[in-house]
Coordinates of C-alpha atoms in Angstrom, one line a residue:
M4 CA 1.1 14.9 9.8
S5 CA 0.9 12.5 12.6
K6 CA -1.0 9.4 12.3
A7 CA -3.5 10.6 15.0
S8 CA -4.6 13.5 12.8
V9 CA -5.6 11.6 9.8
P10 CA -8.8 9.5 9.9
V11 CA -8.7 5.9 9.0
T12 CA -10.7 4.5 6.1
R13 CA -10.8 1.4 3.9
I14 CA -9.2 1.3 0.5
G15 CA -12.1 2.8 -1.6
A16 CA -12.7 5.2 -4.2
A17 CA -9.7 7.3 -3.5
I18 CA -7.5 6.4 -0.7
G19 CA -5.6 3.5 0.8
L20 CA -6.5 1.3 3.9
A21 CA -4.9 2.0 7.3
F22 CA -5.0 -1.1 9.4
A23 CA -3.2 -1.0 13.2
M24 CA -1.3 -4.1 13.4
A25 CA -1.7 -5.1 16.9
G26 CA -5.4 -6.7 17.6
S27 CA -6.2 -6.9 13.9
V28 CA -6.5 -10.6 13.4
G29 CA -9.2 -11.7 15.4
M30 CA -11.9 -9.4 13.8
A31 CA -10.4 -10.7 10.2
H32 CA -10.4 -14.3 11.2
A33 CA -14.1 -14.1 12.4
A34 CA -15.0 -12.6 9.3
A35 CA -13.4 -15.5 7.3
S36 CA -15.0 -18.7 9.5
S37 CA -17.6 -19.3 11.6
A38 CA -17.7 -20.5 15.2
D39 CA -17.4 -24.0 14.0
T40 CA -14.9 -23.8 11.3
T41 CA -11.3 -22.5 10.9
R42 CA -9.1 -21.9 8.1
V43 CA -5.6 -23.3 8.7
V44 CA -2.4 -24.3 6.8
I45 CA -1.2 -27.7 7.0
E46 CA 2.3 -28.9 5.9
F47 CA 2.7 -32.6 5.2
K48 CA 5.7 -34.7 6.1
P49 CA 7.9 -35.5 3.0
G50 CA 7.1 -38.6 1.1
S51 CA 4.2 -39.6 -1.3
A52 CA 2.8 -42.3 1.0
A53 CA 2.7 -39.8 3.9
V54 CA 1.3 -37.0 1.6
A55 CA -1.3 -39.2 0.6
S56 CA -2.4 -40.3 4.1
A57 CA -2.4 -36.7 5.4
R58 CA -4.6 -35.7 2.6
A59 CA -6.9 -38.3 3.3
A60 CA -7.2 -37.7 7.2
I61 CA -8.0 -34.2 5.9
A62 CA -10.8 -35.1 3.8
N63 CA -12.2 -37.7 6.4
A64 CA -12.2 -34.7 8.8
G65 CA -14.5 -32.7 6.6
G66 CA -11.8 -30.2 5.4
Q67 CA -11.9 -28.0 2.1
V68 CA -8.7 -27.5 0.3
K69 CA -8.4 -23.9 -0.6
R70 CA -5.2 -23.5 -1.7
E71 CA -2.1 -25.8 -2.5
I72 CA 1.1 -24.2 -1.7
L73 CA 4.8 -25.1 -1.1
R74 CA 4.9 -26.9 -4.2
G75 CA 2.2 -29.4 -3.0
G76 CA 3.9 -29.9 0.2
A77 CA 1.2 -27.8 2.1
V78 CA -2.2 -26.8 1.9
A79 CA -4.8 -24.2 3.4
V80 CA -7.6 -25.8 4.4
V81 CA -11.2 -24.9 6.0
L82 CA -12.4 -27.5 8.4
P83 CA -14.2 -28.0 11.7
T84 CA -12.5 -26.3 14.6
R85 CA -12.9 -29.6 16.6
V86 CA -10.7 -31.5 14.5
V87 CA -7.7 -29.5 14.6
E88 CA -6.0 -31.1 17.6
A89 CA -6.5 -34.4 16.2
L90 CA -4.7 -33.4 12.8
K91 CA -1.9 -31.8 14.8
R92 CA -1.3 -35.4 16.3
N93 CA -1.1 -37.0 12.8
P94 CA 2.1 -38.6 12.4
N95 CA 2.0 -37.7 8.6
I96 CA 1.7 -34.0 9.3
L97 CA 4.5 -31.7 10.2
S98 CA 2.3 -28.7 11.5
V99 CA -0.9 -27.2 11.6
E100 CA -1.0 -23.5 11.9
E101 CA -3.8 -20.5 11.7
D102 CA -3.8 -19.3 8.0
A103 CA -2.8 -15.6 9.3
V104 CA -4.5 -12.5 7.4
R105 CA -2.0 -10.0 5.5
Y106 CA -3.4 -6.3 5.0
P107 CA -2.4 -3.8 2.3
L108 CA -0.3 -0.9 4.4
A109 CA -1.2 2.2 3.1
L110 CA -3.1 5.4 5.0
T111 CA -5.1 8.0 4.0
T112 CA -3.3 11.6 3.4
P113 CA -3.6 15.0 4.5
S114 CA -4.7 17.8 2.3
A115 CA -2.8 17.8 -0.6
K116 CA -4.0 18.3 -4.4
P117 CA -3.5 15.5 -6.7
Y118 CA -1.6 16.0 -10.1
K119 CA -3.4 18.6 -12.5
L120 CA -1.5 19.9 -15.0
G121 CA 2.0 19.2 -16.2
Q122 CA 4.3 16.4 -15.3
L123 CA 5.4 16.2 -11.8
V124 CA 8.4 14.5 -10.3
P125 CA 7.7 12.9 -6.8
Y126 CA 10.1 14.1 -4.0
G127 CA 11.1 10.4 -3.5
I128 CA 12.7 10.2 -7.0
D129 CA 15.5 12.4 -6.3
M130 CA 15.6 11.6 -2.8
V131 CA 16.6 7.9 -3.5
Q132 CA 18.8 9.0 -6.4
A133 CA 16.8 7.4 -9.0
D134 CA 17.9 10.1 -11.5
Q135 CA 21.4 9.9 -11.0
L136 CA 22.4 6.7 -12.4
P137 CA 24.3 6.8 -15.9
R138 CA 22.5 6.4 -18.8
G139 CA 19.2 6.6 -16.8
D140 CA 17.2 3.2 -16.9
L141 CA 18.3 1.8 -20.3
K142 CA 19.5 -1.3 -18.6
T143 CA 16.1 -2.3 -16.5
G144 CA 15.1 -4.5 -19.2
N145 CA 17.2 -7.4 -17.8
R146 CA 15.2 -7.1 -14.5
K147 CA 11.6 -8.3 -13.4
I148 CA 9.7 -6.9 -10.4
C149 CA 6.9 -9.2 -9.2
I150 CA 4.2 -7.1 -7.5
I151 CA 1.9 -8.8 -5.2
D152 CA -1.0 -6.3 -4.3
S153 CA -4.5 -5.3 -5.5
G154 CA -3.7 -5.2 -9.4
Y155 CA -2.8 -2.7 -12.0
D156 CA -4.6 -0.3 -14.0
R157 CA -3.2 -1.3 -17.5
T158 CA -5.2 1.4 -19.2
H159 CA -3.7 4.2 -17.3
E160 CA -1.8 7.1 -19.3
D161 CA 1.3 6.7 -17.1
L162 CA 1.4 2.5 -16.9
A163 CA -0.1 1.4 -20.1
A164 CA 3.1 1.3 -22.0
N165 CA 4.9 -1.0 -19.6
N166 CA 6.2 -4.4 -20.0
V167 CA 3.7 -6.1 -17.9
T168 CA 2.2 -9.3 -17.3
G169 CA 0.1 -10.9 -14.7
E170 CA -2.2 -13.6 -13.3
F171 CA -5.9 -14.5 -13.1
D172 CA -7.0 -15.6 -9.8
T173 CA -10.3 -17.3 -9.1
S174 CA -10.8 -15.6 -5.8
T175 CA -9.7 -12.1 -6.7
G176 CA -10.2 -12.0 -10.4
W177 CA -7.8 -10.4 -13.2
W178 CA -4.7 -8.9 -12.4
Y179 CA -5.5 -5.6 -14.6
D180 CA -8.6 -4.8 -12.4
D181 CA -7.5 -2.9 -9.6
E182 CA -11.0 -2.0 -7.5
A183 CA -8.7 -1.3 -4.4
H184 CA -6.4 1.2 -6.3
H185 CA -3.6 0.2 -4.0
G186 CA -1.7 -1.7 -6.3
T187 CA -1.7 0.8 -9.2
H188 CA -0.4 3.3 -6.6
V189 CA 2.5 1.1 -5.8
A190 CA 3.0 0.5 -9.3
G191 CA 3.4 4.1 -10.4
T192 CA 6.1 4.6 -7.8
I193 CA 8.4 1.6 -9.3
A194 CA 7.6 2.4 -13.1
A195 CA 5.2 5.2 -14.1
I196 CA 6.6 6.0 -17.7
N197 CA 8.5 9.3 -18.5
N198 CA 5.1 10.5 -20.5
K199 CA 6.3 14.2 -21.1
G200 CA 4.0 16.5 -19.8
V201 CA 1.8 13.9 -18.5
G202 CA 1.3 12.6 -14.8
V203 CA 4.4 11.6 -12.8
V204 CA 7.5 9.5 -13.0
G205 CA 8.4 6.5 -11.2
V206 CA 12.1 5.3 -10.2
N207 CA 12.2 3.2 -13.5
P208 CA 10.2 5.5 -16.1
S209 CA 11.8 3.8 -19.4
K210 CA 9.0 1.3 -20.0
K211 CA 11.9 -1.2 -19.9
L212 CA 11.4 -2.9 -16.5
G213 CA 9.5 -6.2 -16.6
L214 CA 6.5 -6.1 -14.3
H215 CA 4.4 -9.0 -13.2
I216 CA 1.3 -8.5 -11.1
V217 CA -0.1 -11.1 -8.9
K218 CA -3.4 -9.8 -7.4
V219 CA -4.2 -11.0 -3.5
F220 CA -6.5 -8.1 -2.8
G221 CA -9.9 -8.3 -4.6
A222 CA -12.8 -5.8 -4.6
A223 CA -13.2 -5.2 -1.0
G224 CA -9.3 -4.3 -0.9
T225 CA -9.1 -5.1 2.9
W226 CA -7.1 -8.5 3.5
A227 CA -5.8 -11.8 2.2
Y228 CA -4.6 -15.1 3.7
S229 CA -0.7 -15.9 4.4
S230 CA -1.5 -18.9 2.3
D231 CA -2.6 -16.7 -0.7
L232 CA 0.5 -14.9 -0.2
V233 CA 2.8 -18.0 -0.3
A234 CA 0.6 -19.0 -3.5
A235 CA 1.4 -15.6 -5.2
T236 CA 5.1 -15.9 -4.5
E237 CA 5.3 -19.2 -6.3
K238 CA 3.4 -17.5 -9.1
C239 CA 6.2 -14.6 -9.0
E240 CA 8.7 -17.2 -9.1
A241 CA 7.3 -19.2 -12.1
A242 CA 7.2 -15.6 -13.7
G243 CA 10.7 -15.4 -13.7
A244 CA 11.2 -12.4 -11.1
N245 CA 14.1 -11.2 -9.6
I246 CA 12.6 -9.0 -7.2
I247 CA 9.3 -9.4 -5.0
S248 CA 7.5 -6.4 -3.9
M249 CA 5.1 -6.5 -0.9
S250 CA 3.5 -3.6 0.5
L251 CA 1.5 -5.7 2.8
G252 CA 1.5 -7.3 6.1
G253 CA 0.3 -8.6 9.1
P254 CA 1.1 -9.3 13.1
L255 CA 1.2 -13.3 13.2
P256 CA 4.0 -15.1 11.7
S257 CA 3.5 -18.0 9.4
G258 CA 5.6 -21.3 9.1
A259 CA 4.7 -21.7 5.4
E260 CA 5.6 -18.0 5.0
R261 CA 8.8 -18.5 6.6
T262 CA 9.9 -21.6 4.7
K263 CA 8.7 -20.2 1.5
F264 CA 10.9 -16.8 1.8
A265 CA 14.0 -18.9 3.0
Q266 CA 13.7 -20.9 -0.2
L267 CA 13.3 -17.8 -2.4
E268 CA 16.1 -16.4 -0.6
A269 CA 18.3 -19.5 -1.5
D270 CA 17.2 -19.5 -4.9
G271 CA 18.3 -15.9 -5.4
I272 CA 15.1 -13.9 -5.5
L273 CA 15.1 -10.6 -3.6
S274 CA 11.9 -10.1 -1.4
I275 CA 11.2 -6.8 0.0
A276 CA 7.9 -5.8 2.2
A277 CA 6.6 -3.0 4.2
A278 CA 7.5 -2.7 7.9
G279 CA 3.9 -2.0 9.1
N280 CA 1.9 1.1 10.1
G281 CA 1.4 0.8 13.7
G282 CA 3.6 3.1 14.8
N283 CA 4.6 0.9 17.5
K284 CA 7.7 -1.7 18.1
L285 CA 5.6 -4.8 16.8
T286 CA 6.8 -6.9 14.0
S287 CA 4.8 -7.3 10.9
Y288 CA 5.3 -10.2 8.6
P289 CA 6.4 -11.2 6.0
A290 CA 8.7 -8.2 6.8
G291 CA 9.9 -9.9 9.9
Y292 CA 11.4 -12.9 8.3
A293 CA 15.4 -12.9 7.9
G294 CA 14.5 -13.8 4.0
V295 CA 12.8 -10.3 3.5
M296 CA 14.1 -6.8 3.5
S297 CA 11.9 -4.7 6.1
V298 CA 11.0 -1.1 4.8
A299 CA 10.6 1.7 7.2
A300 CA 8.8 5.0 6.0
I301 CA 10.2 8.8 5.9
D302 CA 8.8 12.0 4.9
S303 CA 10.3 14.9 2.5
T304 CA 12.4 16.2 5.3
M305 CA 13.9 12.4 6.2
A306 CA 12.3 12.5 9.5
L307 CA 10.7 9.0 10.4
A308 CA 7.0 8.8 9.4
S309 CA 4.8 8.6 13.0
F310 CA 3.3 5.5 11.7
S311 CA 6.2 3.6 10.8
Q312 CA 6.8 0.3 12.8
R313 CA 10.2 0.4 14.7
N314 CA 11.9 -2.7 15.6
A315 CA 15.1 -5.0 15.1
D316 CA 14.1 -6.1 11.7
V317 CA 13.7 -2.7 10.0
E318 CA 16.2 -3.1 7.7
I319 CA 16.3 0.0 5.1
A320 CA 13.8 3.1 4.6
G321 CA 12.1 4.8 1.9
P322 CA 9.9 7.8 1.0
G323 CA 6.5 7.0 2.5
V324 CA 4.6 10.3 3.4
M325 CA 2.7 12.0 0.9
V326 CA 3.7 10.1 -2.0
L327 CA 2.2 11.0 -5.3
S328 CA 1.5 8.2 -7.7
T329 CA -0.8 6.7 -10.3
V330 CA -4.5 5.5 -9.2
P331 CA -7.0 3.8 -11.8
M332 CA -8.1 6.2 -14.2
G333 CA -10.8 8.8 -12.9
T334 CA -10.9 7.4 -9.5
G335 CA -8.6 9.8 -7.6
I336 CA -10.5 12.8 -6.0
D337 CA -9.4 16.4 -6.8
P338 CA -11.1 19.0 -4.4
D339 CA -11.2 22.8 -4.9
L340 CA -12.4 25.5 -2.7
K341 CA -12.6 29.2 -3.3
V342 CA -14.2 31.8 -0.9
G343 CA -14.3 35.4 -2.1
T344 CA -11.0 36.1 -3.8
T345 CA -9.1 33.6 -1.6
T346 CA -8.1 30.1 -3.3
Y347 CA -7.7 27.5 -0.7
D348 CA -6.1 24.2 -0.8
P349 CA -8.8 21.8 0.7
G350 CA -8.5 18.1 1.6
S351 CA -10.7 15.4 0.1
M352 CA -13.7 13.9 1.8
D353 CA -13.8 10.1 0.3
G354 CA -17.6 9.5 -0.8
S355 CA -18.2 13.0 -1.9
P356 CA -20.4 13.3 -5.3
L357 CA -18.1 14.7 -8.2
A358 CA -19.9 18.1 -8.6
T359 CA -19.2 22.0 -8.6
V360 CA -21.6 24.7 -6.6
T361 CA -21.2 28.3 -6.0
A362 CA -23.3 29.9 -3.2
P363 CA -23.0 32.0 -0.2
L364 CA -20.8 30.7 2.9
A365 CA -22.7 30.2 6.0
D366 CA -21.8 29.1 9.5
F367 CA -23.3 25.9 10.1
G368 CA -21.5 25.5 13.4
L369 CA -20.8 21.7 14.3
G370 CA -23.2 20.7 11.8
D371 CA -25.0 18.2 14.4
A372 CA -28.5 19.1 13.5
V373 CA -30.6 20.0 10.8
K374 CA -31.5 23.8 10.8
P375 CA -33.3 26.3 9.0
G376 CA -32.1 29.4 7.1
F377 CA -29.3 27.2 5.1
T378 CA -31.3 26.5 1.7
G379 CA -29.0 27.5 -1.2
K380 CA -26.0 28.0 1.2
V381 CA -22.4 26.2 1.5
C382 CA -22.2 25.0 5.0
L383 CA -19.0 25.8 6.8
I384 CA -18.7 23.2 9.5
S385 CA -16.5 22.6 12.5
R386 CA -14.9 19.1 12.8
G387 CA -16.1 17.3 16.1
N388 CA -18.9 15.2 17.9
I389 CA -20.3 13.5 15.1
D390 CA -19.4 11.5 12.0
F391 CA -18.5 13.6 9.0
S392 CA -21.2 11.8 7.1
A393 CA -23.9 13.0 9.4
K394 CA -22.5 16.7 9.3
V395 CA -22.7 16.5 5.5
L396 CA -26.2 15.2 5.5
N397 CA -27.5 17.4 8.2
C398 CA -26.1 20.3 5.9
Q399 CA -27.8 18.7 2.9
N400 CA -31.4 18.2 4.7
S401 CA -31.1 21.8 5.8
G402 CA -31.2 23.0 2.0
G403 CA -27.3 23.1 2.0
V404 CA -25.8 22.8 -1.8
G405 CA -21.9 22.1 -0.6
A406 CA -20.2 21.6 2.7
V407 CA -16.5 22.6 4.2
I408 CA -15.3 20.6 7.2
F409 CA -12.7 22.3 9.0
N410 CA -10.3 20.7 11.4
N411 CA -10.5 21.4 15.4
V412 CA -6.9 20.7 15.8
A413 CA -4.0 21.8 14.0
G414 CA -3.3 20.6 10.5
A415 CA -5.1 19.3 7.6
F416 CA -6.9 16.1 7.4
A417 CA -8.7 13.7 4.7
G418 CA -12.1 12.4 5.7
T419 CA -14.6 9.7 4.3
L420 CA -18.3 9.5 4.6
N421 CA -18.2 5.7 5.5
G422 CA -20.5 5.0 2.3
V423 CA -23.4 7.3 3.1
A424 CA -24.5 8.4 0.0
T425 CA -24.9 12.4 -0.3
T426 CA -25.7 14.6 -2.9
I427 CA -23.8 17.6 -2.3
P428 CA -20.0 18.2 -2.8
S429 CA -17.8 18.5 0.4
V430 CA -14.2 19.0 1.3
S431 CA -11.9 19.3 4.3
A432 CA -10.0 22.4 5.5
T433 CA -7.1 22.9 8.2
D434 CA -8.1 24.8 11.3
T435 CA -6.3 27.9 10.2
D436 CA -8.5 28.0 6.9
G437 CA -11.5 27.2 8.8
A438 CA -10.8 30.5 11.0
A439 CA -10.2 32.4 7.8
M440 CA -13.3 31.5 6.3
L441 CA -15.4 32.2 9.5
G442 CA -14.0 35.8 8.6
Q443 CA -15.6 35.6 5.1
L444 CA -19.3 34.3 5.7
G445 CA -21.8 35.6 3.3
Q446 CA -19.1 35.7 0.6
S447 CA -19.5 33.6 -2.6
A448 CA -17.9 30.1 -2.0
T449 CA -17.2 27.6 -4.8
V450 CA -16.9 23.9 -3.6
A451 CA -15.6 21.5 -6.4
V452 CA -14.8 17.9 -6.3
S453 CA -13.6 16.4 -9.8
A454 CA -12.0 13.2 -10.9
S455 CA -8.2 12.5 -10.9
N456 CA -5.9 10.0 -12.2
Y457 CA -3.2 10.7 -9.3
A458 CA -3.4 10.7 -5.5
Y459 CA -1.2 11.0 -2.4
F460 CA -0.9 8.0 -0.2
D461 CA 0.7 7.6 2.8
G462 CA 2.3 4.1 4.4
T463 CA 5.2 1.7 4.4
S464 CA 3.4 0.5 1.5
M465 CA 4.5 3.7 -0.4
A466 CA 8.1 3.2 0.8
T467 CA 8.4 -0.2 -0.1
P468 CA 8.2 0.3 -4.1
H469 CA 10.9 2.8 -3.7
V470 CA 13.3 0.3 -2.5
S471 CA 12.1 -2.4 -4.9
A472 CA 12.3 -0.2 -7.7
V473 CA 16.0 1.0 -6.9
A474 CA 17.2 -2.5 -6.0
A475 CA 15.9 -3.2 -9.9
Q476 CA 17.5 -0.2 -11.0
V477 CA 21.0 -0.8 -9.4
W478 CA 21.0 -4.8 -10.0
S479 CA 20.3 -4.1 -13.9
Y480 CA 24.0 -2.7 -14.5
F481 CA 25.5 -5.6 -12.5
P482 CA 23.2 -8.6 -13.7
T483 CA 26.1 -11.0 -12.5
C484 CA 25.5 -9.9 -8.9
T485 CA 23.5 -12.2 -6.4
A486 CA 20.1 -11.0 -4.5
A487 CA 21.9 -11.2 -1.5
Q488 CA 25.1 -9.1 -2.9
I489 CA 22.5 -6.7 -4.0
R490 CA 20.9 -6.5 -0.7
S491 CA 24.0 -6.1 1.2
T492 CA 25.2 -3.3 -1.3
L493 CA 22.0 -1.2 -0.8
N494 CA 22.5 -1.7 2.8
K495 CA 26.1 -0.6 3.1
S496 CA 25.5 2.3 0.8
A497 CA 22.4 3.7 2.4
L498 CA 22.3 7.2 4.0
D499 CA 22.5 6.8 7.4
L500 CA 19.6 8.2 9.6
G501 CA 19.1 8.5 13.3
A502 CA 21.5 7.0 15.5
A503 CA 24.6 5.8 13.9
G504 CA 24.7 2.5 12.2
R505 CA 21.7 0.4 11.9
D506 CA 18.8 1.2 14.3
T507 CA 15.2 0.4 14.7
S508 CA 13.8 3.2 13.1
F509 CA 15.5 3.4 9.7
G510 CA 17.6 0.3 9.7
Y511 CA 20.7 1.2 8.0
G512 CA 19.2 4.3 6.4
L513 CA 17.4 5.5 3.1
V514 CA 18.0 3.8 0.0
Q515 CA 20.3 5.4 -2.4
A516 CA 21.0 4.4 -6.2
R517 CA 23.8 6.2 -7.2
A518 CA 25.7 5.2 -3.7
A519 CA 24.9 1.7 -4.4
Y520 CA 26.0 2.0 -8.1
D521 CA 29.3 3.6 -7.4
R522 CA 30.1 0.9 -4.6
L523 CA 29.4 -1.9 -6.9
A524 CA 31.3 -0.1 -10.0
S525 CA 34.4 0.4 -7.6
L526 CA 34.3 -2.6 -5.3
G527 CA 32.5 -5.3 -7.2
C528 CA 29.6 -7.5 -6.1
A529 CA 31.3 -9.1 -3.2
N530 CA 31.9 -5.5 -1.6

């Protein structure tokens, strides 16, 4: 499904955050500081005397240090806007730049039912050849992936048995509280265990892969600063990570980030990040730095996702459309819809209460007004003109007990009630299903919304953990290879898609675990 047919919502009870890359910084920056103050990253000239003098100048200017980064060589500071130019001229300061914002890069998803009964293998596992390596994942205990995201539900039935550690952060809280749900979804793609008969499986399902969680997105789940990202990578480094996985990004580059990722590359750590969801040719950061692998998203047919960024920095691709994975226990939404004897496959309406109702189906039109005659009915509503929340509230205030909103363009969609509290369950439907239901008016309709532990997300956020997990899986068989050699091998063994050779849509192509393994086995690390 194209991005245009999918509504955008903040990460919340069940779905991810969609954020167009262009033009987003000003809004986030305005939320972060008043007109009189700004948040910047200040990098010091080397030498203890220069650092001490620069710190004194910041204090004298009324600056408040928020983060120490680059091993004490730089700080994130909130200070009066009027003093910025003076600090830029300070001989003991190398640079002063905006502390750029970084966002999770997941989207809402089309209509698709979350996991219910029996274990499912997401399509991406086979597509990236994760299940084709000899002896499975038995060797992944010698590798560690650091996931920088919104946290990890350590109580999840498909994640609790993993070898996982994490950090406490004064701004975002404990690593094992994932209020935004994005990080748990990413982690499930990497390492959901092979818990027979339950849930899903990740690329590395053996419980042996080391995971370290650094939480940069808090309860709001919307954005963090580039200084937070730099500080997070330092925590990954200290934890002994071989790979840093970042399903996040933003449109502005950062000198501090560029310095840090170059240092990580030199120190043998492989950094991997989402290419971005703007569906344009702009570059997202950190994916745009030379020291970071930029990951594009493809769907189950290996076509480029409509939202995936396209630029010269794109290096490799992974599955990123309708990716089924874990979300914190009970936070996913599982919608059901039956009219007469017909069972439909509805989409979710984020914010709907968990409930089940059965009542006659009635045509509520566009749902743009309260109407008589709908007491005890399920409202069938056409999409268009007003917000989903207003449509559902109008149905509710008309005495309706449930709502079905069907698309006014081809295809499915997932909706959101934008935080508006309703008391009746609501779901979405395709245009085709809506037309069919218009022929079933008066028949008994059952609308059910229940909790799930799994969900489908779209985004380059979802493609990134596929690549990170394959890198760890392949590297575990050849631990003497360097990060640079693993990166090169993944690129050389990728399944070429699109134009021959590297291109701006797919990079070198779809990441392939078995092909990378075979290349290393036959040609060695320096292949």
